[in-house]
mmCIF file of C-alpha atoms in Angstrom:
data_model
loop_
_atom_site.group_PDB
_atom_site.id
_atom_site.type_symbol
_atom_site.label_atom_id
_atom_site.label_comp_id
_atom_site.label_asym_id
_atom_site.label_seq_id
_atom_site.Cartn_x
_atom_site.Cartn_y
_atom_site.Cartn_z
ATOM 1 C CA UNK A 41 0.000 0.000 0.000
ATOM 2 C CA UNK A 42 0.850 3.684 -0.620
ATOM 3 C CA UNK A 43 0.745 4.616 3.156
ATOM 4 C CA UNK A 44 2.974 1.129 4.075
ATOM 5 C CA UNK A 45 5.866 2.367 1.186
ATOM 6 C CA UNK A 46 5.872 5.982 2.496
ATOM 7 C CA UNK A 47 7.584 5.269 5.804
ATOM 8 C CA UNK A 48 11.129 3.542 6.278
ATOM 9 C CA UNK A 49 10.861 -0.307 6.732
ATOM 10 C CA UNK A 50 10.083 -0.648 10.725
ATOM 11 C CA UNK A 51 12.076 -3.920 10.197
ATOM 12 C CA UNK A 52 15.485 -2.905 8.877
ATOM 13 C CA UNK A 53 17.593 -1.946 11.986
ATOM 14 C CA UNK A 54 16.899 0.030 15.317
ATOM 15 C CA UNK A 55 15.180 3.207 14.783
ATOM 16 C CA UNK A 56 16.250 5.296 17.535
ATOM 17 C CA UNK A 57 12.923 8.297 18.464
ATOM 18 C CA UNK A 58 14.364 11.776 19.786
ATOM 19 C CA UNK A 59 13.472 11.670 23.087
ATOM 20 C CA UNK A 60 13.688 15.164 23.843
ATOM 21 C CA UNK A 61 10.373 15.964 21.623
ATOM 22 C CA UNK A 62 8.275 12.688 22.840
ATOM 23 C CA UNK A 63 5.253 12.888 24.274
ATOM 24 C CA UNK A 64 5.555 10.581 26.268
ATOM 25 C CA UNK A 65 8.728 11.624 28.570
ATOM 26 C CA UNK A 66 6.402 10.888 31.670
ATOM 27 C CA UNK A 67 7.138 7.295 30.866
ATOM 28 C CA UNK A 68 10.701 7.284 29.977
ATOM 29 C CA UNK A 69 11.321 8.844 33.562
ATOM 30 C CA UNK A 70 9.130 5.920 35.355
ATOM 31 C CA UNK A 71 11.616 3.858 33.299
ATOM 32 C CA UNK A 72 8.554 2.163 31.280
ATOM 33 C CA UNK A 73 10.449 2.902 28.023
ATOM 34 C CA UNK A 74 13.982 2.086 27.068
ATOM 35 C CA UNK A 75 15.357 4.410 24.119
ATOM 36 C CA UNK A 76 15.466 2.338 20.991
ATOM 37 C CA UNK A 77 14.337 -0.418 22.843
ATOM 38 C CA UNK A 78 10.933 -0.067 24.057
ATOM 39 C CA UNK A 79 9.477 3.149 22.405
ATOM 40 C CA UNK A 80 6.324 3.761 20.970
ATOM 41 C CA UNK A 81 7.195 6.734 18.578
ATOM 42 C CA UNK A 82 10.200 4.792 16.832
ATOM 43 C CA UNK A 83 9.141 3.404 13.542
ATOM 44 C CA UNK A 84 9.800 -0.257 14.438
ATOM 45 C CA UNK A 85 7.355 -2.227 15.371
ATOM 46 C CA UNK A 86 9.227 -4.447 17.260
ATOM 47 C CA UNK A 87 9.758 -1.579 20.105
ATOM 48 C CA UNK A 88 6.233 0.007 19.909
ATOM 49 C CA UNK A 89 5.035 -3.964 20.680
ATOM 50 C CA UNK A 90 7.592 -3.489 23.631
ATOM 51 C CA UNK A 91 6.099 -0.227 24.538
ATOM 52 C CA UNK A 92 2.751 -1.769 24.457
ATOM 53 C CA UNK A 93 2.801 -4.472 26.093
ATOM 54 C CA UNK A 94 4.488 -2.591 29.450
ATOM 55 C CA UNK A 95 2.219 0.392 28.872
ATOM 56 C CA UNK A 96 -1.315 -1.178 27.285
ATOM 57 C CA UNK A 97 -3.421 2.114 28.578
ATOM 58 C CA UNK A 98 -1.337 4.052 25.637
ATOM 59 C CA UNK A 99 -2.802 1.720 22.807
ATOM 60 C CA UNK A 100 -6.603 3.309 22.085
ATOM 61 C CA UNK A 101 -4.861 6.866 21.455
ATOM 62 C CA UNK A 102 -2.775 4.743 18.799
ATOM 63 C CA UNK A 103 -5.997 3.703 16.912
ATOM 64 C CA UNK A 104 -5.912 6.331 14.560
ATOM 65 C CA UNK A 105 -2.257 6.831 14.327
ATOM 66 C CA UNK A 106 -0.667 7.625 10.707
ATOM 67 C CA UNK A 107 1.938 4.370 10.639
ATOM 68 C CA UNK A 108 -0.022 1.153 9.668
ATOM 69 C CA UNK A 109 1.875 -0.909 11.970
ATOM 70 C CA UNK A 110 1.071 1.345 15.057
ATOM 71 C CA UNK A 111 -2.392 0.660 14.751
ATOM 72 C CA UNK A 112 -2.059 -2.528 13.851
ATOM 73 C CA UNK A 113 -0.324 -3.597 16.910
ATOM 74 C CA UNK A 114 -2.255 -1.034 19.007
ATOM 75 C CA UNK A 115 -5.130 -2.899 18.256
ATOM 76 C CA UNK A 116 -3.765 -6.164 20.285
ATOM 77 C CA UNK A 117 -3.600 -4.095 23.581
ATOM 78 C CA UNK A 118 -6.457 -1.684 23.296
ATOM 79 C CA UNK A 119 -9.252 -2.890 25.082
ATOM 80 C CA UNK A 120 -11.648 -4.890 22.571
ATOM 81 C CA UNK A 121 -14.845 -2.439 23.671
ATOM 82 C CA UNK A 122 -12.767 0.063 21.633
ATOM 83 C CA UNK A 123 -11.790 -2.200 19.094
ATOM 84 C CA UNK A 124 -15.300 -3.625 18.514
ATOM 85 C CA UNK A 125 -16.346 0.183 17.825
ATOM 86 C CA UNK A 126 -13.590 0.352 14.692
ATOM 87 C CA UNK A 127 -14.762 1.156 11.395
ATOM 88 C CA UNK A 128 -12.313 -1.432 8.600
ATOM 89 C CA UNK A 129 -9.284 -0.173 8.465
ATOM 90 C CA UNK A 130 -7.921 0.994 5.417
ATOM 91 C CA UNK A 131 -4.778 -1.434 5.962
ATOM 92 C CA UNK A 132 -5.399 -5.403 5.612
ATOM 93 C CA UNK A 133 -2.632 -6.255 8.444
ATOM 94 C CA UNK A 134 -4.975 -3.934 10.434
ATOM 95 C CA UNK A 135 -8.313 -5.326 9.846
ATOM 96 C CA UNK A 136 -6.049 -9.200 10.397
ATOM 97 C CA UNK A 137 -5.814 -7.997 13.557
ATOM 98 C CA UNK A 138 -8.786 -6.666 14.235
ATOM 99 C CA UNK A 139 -10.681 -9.962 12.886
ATOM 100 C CA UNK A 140 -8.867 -12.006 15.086
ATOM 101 C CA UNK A 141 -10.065 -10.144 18.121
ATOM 102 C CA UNK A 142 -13.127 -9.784 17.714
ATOM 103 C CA UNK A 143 -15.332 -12.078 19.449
ATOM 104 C CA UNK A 144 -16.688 -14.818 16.556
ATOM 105 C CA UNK A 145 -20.243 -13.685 16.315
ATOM 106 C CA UNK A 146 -19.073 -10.359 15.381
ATOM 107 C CA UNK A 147 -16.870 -11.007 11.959
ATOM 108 C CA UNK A 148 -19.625 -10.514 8.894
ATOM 109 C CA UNK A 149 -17.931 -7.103 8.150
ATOM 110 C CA UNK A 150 -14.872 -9.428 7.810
ATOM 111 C CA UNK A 151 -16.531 -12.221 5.777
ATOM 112 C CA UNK A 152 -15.907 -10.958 2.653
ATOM 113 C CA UNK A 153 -12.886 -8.771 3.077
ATOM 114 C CA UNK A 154 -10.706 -7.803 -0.191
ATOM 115 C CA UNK A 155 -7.896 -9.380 1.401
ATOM 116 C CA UNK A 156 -7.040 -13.330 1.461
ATOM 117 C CA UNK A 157 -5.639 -13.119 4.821
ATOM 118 C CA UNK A 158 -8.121 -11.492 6.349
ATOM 119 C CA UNK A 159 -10.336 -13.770 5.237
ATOM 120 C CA UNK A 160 -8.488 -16.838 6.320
ATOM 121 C CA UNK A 161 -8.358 -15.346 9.860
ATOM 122 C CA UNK A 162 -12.535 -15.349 9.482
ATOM 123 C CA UNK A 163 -12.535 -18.716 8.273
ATOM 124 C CA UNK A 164 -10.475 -20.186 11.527
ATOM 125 C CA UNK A 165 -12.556 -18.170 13.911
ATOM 126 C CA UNK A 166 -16.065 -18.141 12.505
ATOM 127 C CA UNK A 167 -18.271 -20.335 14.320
ATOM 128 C CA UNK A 168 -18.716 -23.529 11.833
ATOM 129 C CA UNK A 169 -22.112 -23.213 11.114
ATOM 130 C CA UNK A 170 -21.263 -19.997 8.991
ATOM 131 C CA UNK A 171 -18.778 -21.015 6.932
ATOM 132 C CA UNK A 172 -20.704 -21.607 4.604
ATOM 133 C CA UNK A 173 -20.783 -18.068 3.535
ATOM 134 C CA UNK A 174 -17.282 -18.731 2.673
ATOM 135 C CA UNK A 175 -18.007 -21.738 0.359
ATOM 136 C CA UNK A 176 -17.484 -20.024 -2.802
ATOM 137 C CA UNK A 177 -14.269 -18.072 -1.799
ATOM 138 C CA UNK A 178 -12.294 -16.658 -4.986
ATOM 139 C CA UNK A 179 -9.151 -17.935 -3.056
ATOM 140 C CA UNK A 180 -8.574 -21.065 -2.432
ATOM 141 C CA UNK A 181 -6.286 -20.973 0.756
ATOM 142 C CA UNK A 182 -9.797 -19.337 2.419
ATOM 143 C CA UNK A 183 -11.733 -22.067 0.676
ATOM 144 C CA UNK A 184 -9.309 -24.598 2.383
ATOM 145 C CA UNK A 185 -9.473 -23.249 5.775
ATOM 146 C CA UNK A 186 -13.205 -23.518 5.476
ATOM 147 C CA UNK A 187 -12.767 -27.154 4.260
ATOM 148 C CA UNK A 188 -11.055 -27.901 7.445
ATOM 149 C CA UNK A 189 -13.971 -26.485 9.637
ATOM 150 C CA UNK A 190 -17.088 -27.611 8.223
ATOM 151 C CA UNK A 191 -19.143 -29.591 9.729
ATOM 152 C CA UNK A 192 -18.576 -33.375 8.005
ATOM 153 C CA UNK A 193 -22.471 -33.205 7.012
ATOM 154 C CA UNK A 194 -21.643 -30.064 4.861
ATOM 155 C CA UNK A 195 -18.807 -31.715 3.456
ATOM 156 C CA UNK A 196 -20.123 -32.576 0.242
ATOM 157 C CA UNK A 197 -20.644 -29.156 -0.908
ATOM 158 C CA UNK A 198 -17.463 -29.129 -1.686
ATOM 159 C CA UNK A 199 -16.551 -32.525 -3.339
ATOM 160 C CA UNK A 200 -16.383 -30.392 -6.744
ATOM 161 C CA UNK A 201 -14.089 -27.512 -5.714
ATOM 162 C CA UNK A 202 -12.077 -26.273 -8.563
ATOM 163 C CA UNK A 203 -8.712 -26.791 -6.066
ATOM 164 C CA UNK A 204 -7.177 -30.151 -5.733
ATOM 165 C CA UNK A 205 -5.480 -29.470 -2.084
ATOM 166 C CA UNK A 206 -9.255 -28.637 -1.215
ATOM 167 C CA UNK A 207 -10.675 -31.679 -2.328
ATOM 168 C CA UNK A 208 -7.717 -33.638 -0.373
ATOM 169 C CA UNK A 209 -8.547 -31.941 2.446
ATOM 170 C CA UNK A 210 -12.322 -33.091 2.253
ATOM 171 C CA UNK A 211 -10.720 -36.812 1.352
ATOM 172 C CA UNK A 212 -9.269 -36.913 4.790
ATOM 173 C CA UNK A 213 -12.343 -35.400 6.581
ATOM 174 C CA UNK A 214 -15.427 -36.858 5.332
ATOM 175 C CA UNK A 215 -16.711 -40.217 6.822
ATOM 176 C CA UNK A 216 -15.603 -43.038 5.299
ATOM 177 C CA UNK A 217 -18.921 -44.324 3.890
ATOM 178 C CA UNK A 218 -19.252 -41.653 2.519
ATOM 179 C CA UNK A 219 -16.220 -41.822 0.475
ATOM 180 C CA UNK A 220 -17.835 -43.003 -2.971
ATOM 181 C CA UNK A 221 -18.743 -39.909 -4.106
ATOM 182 C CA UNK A 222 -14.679 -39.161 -4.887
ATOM 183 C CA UNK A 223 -14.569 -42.234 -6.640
ATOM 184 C CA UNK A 224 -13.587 -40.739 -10.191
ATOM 185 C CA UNK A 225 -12.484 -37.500 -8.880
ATOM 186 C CA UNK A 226 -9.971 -36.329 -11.674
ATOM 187 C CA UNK A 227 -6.707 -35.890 -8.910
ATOM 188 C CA UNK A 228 -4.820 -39.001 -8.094
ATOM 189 C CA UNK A 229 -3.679 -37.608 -4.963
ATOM 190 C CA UNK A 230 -7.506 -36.985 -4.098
ATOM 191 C CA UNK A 231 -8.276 -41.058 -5.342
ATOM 192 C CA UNK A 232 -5.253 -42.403 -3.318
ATOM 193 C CA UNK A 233 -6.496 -40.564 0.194
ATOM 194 C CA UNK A 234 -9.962 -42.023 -0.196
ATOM 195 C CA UNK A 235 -8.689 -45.353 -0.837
ATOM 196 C CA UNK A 236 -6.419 -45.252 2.153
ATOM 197 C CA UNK A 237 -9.940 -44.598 4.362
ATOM 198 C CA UNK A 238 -12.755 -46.306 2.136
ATOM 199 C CA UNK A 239 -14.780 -49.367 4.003
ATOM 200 C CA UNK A 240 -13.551 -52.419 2.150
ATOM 201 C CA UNK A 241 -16.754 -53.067 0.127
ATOM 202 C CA UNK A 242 -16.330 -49.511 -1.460
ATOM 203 C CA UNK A 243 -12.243 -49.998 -1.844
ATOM 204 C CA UNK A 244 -12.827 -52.622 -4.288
ATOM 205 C CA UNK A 245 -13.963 -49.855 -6.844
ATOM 206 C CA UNK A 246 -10.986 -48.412 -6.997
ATOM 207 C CA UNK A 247 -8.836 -51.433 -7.930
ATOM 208 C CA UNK A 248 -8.806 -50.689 -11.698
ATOM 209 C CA UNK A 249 -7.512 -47.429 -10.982
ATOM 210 C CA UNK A 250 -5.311 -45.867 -13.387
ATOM 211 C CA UNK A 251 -2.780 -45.058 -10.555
ATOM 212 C CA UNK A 252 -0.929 -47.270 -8.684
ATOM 213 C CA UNK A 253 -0.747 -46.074 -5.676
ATOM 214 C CA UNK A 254 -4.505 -45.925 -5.507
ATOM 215 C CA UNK A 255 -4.936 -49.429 -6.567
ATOM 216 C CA UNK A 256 -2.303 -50.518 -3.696
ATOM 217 C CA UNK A 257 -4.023 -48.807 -1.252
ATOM 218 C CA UNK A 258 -7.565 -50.518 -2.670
ATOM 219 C CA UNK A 259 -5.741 -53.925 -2.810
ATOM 220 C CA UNK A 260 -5.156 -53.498 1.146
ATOM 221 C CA UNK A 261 -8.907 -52.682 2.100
ATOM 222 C CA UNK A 262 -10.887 -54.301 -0.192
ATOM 223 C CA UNK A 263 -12.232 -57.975 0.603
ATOM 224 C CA UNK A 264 -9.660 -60.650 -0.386
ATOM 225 C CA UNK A 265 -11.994 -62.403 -2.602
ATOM 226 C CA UNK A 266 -11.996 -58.795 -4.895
ATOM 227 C CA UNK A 267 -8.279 -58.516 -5.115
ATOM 228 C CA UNK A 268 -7.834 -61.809 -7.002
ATOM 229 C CA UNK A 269 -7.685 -59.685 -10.149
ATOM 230 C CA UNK A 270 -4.540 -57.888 -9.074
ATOM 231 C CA UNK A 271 -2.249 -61.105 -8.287
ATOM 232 C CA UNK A 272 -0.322 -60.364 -12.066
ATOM 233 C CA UNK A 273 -0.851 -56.216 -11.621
ATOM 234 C CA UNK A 274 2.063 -54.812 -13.609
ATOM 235 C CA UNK A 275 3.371 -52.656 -10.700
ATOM 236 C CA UNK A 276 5.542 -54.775 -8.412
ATOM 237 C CA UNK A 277 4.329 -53.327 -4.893
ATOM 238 C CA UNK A 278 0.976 -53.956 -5.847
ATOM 239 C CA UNK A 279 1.205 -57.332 -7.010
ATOM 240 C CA UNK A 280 3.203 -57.984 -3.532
ATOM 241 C CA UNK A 281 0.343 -56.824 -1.427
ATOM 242 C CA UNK A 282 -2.229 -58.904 -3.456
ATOM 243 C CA UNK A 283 -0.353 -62.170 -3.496
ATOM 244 C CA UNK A 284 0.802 -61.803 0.317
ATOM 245 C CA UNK A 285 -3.244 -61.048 1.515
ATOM 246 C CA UNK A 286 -4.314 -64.064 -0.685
ATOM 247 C CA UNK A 287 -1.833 -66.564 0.754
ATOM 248 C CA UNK A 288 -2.500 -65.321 4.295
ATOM 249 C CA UNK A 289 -6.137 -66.322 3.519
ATOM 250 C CA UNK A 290 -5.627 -69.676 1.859
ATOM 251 C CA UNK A 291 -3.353 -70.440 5.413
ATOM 252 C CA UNK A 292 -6.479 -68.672 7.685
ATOM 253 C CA UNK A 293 -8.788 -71.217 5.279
ATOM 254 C CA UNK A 294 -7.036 -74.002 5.403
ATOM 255 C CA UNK A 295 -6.684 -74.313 8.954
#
C-alpha cells in the first residue's frame, strides 16, 4: 500500500525516536520505556510492541495513528470495547488484527474482506455453522481453511471444488462411507487418500484405478476375494500386497 511504502521499513535496523520531543517523557522517567528499545514513537514495530505491552493504557490513542503498523499492533492491547467500535481499516494487516479479536459472532464485516488473509483469519474463527458463507471463496487458501472447519455433514458441498489441495482436504475429513462420491475425482492424490480410508466393500472400486498407488491402497482394504484380479498387476508393490493377503487367507482357510 501507498501509506505502508511511504515510511522507512520498521524492520530494517533500530530506529532510535528523539526523546527530547516525545510525548511521552512521563514514561521514559518511570523507566517504562527504554530508548530504541521499548518506544512507541520509533518506527519499528518491534519496540512500539515493547512499549505496548508494558504500557497497554497508551494503545486506544494509537488507533488512529498515521503508521499502519502502530495501529495494527495497538489494536492487540487496546481494550476490545474500543476495538469492537472500529470502522475497517484501510490497511489489511490492520483489519487481520482486528478480525482475530473480535469475538466470533461479530466477523460478517470481515466475511468478505478484499484481502485473502483477512479472510483466512474469518474462516479459523467463525463459528462452523457460517462457513458456509465462505463456500465459494475466490481464493482457495480461504476455501481450504473452510474445508477444514465444516461440519462433516456439509462436506459434500465441496466434493467439486475447482482446487485439488481442497478436495484432499475433504478426502481426509469426510466419513468413510461416505467416500464413494470421490470415486472418479480427476486428482490421483484426491483417489489415493480415499482409498487409504474407504470401508472395504467400497475400496474394491478403486482397484482398476489408473494409478498405482490408488490401486495398492484398494488392494489393502478391499475384501480378499476382490483382489484376485490384481495377483499379475504390472506394478511390483501392488502385485506384492495382493499375493501376500491371498496366501495369508488360503493359510487362515485351510486351517
Amino acid at each position: 500500500m501507498a501509506e505502508r511504502q511511504a515510511g522507512a521499513s520498521p524492520l530494517v535496523g533500530v530506529v532510535s525516536a528523539d526523546c527530547t520531543c516525545c510525548p511521552h517523557r512521563a514514561v521514559l522517567a518511570a523507566g517504562r520505556c527504554v530508548p530504541g528499545d521499548v518506544c512507541l514513537v520509533a518506527q519499528s514495530g518491534r519496540q512500539i510492541d515493547r512499549f505496548l505491552r508494558r504500557n497497554p493504557e497508551f494503545a486506544e490513542g494509537c488507533l488512529a495513528d498515521g503508521f499502519w503498523e502502530r495501529r495494527a499492533i495497538a489494536v492487540r492491547y487496546a481494550p476490545l470495547p474500543v476495538v469492537r467500535q472500529l470502522a475497517p481499516d484501510i490497511d489489511e494487516v490492520v483489519r487481520r488484527v482486528v478480525a482475530s479479536r473480535l469475538p466470533i459472532d461479530e466477523l460478517d464485516d470481515y466475511l468478505h474482506d478484499t484481502d485473502r488473509e483477512v479472510r483466512m483469519t474469518v474462516a479459523e474463527r467463525i463459528a462452523p455453522e457460517r462457513l458456509v458463507a465462505l463456500l465459494s471463496d475466490v481464493d482457495y487458501l480461504v476455501r481450504l481453511q473452510v474445508a477444514k472447519r465444516l461440519p462433516h455433514g456439509q462436506l459434500r458441498r465441496m466434493v467439486h471444488d475447482v482446487d485439488r489441495e481442497v478436495r484432499k482436504e475433504v478426502a481426509r475429513r469426510m466419513p468413510p462411507f461416505a467416500l464413494g462420491i470421490l470415486v472418479k475425482d480427476e486428482d490421483a492424490e484426491v483417489r489415493r487418500i480415499i482409498a487409504a480410508r474407504m470401508l472395504p466393500d467400497d475400496a474394491g472400486r478403486l482397484l482398476a484405478d489408473e494409478d498405482w498407488v490408488v490401486r495398492l491402497e484398494a488392494a489393502q482394504r478391499a475384501p480378499v476375494e476382490l483382489i484376485a484380479e490384481l495377483v499379475d498387476d504390472v506394478e511390483p508393490d501392488v502385485r506384492s500386497v495382493v499375493r501376500q493377503r491371498l496366501t495369508q487367507y488360503l493359510h487362515e482357510d485351510s486351517k
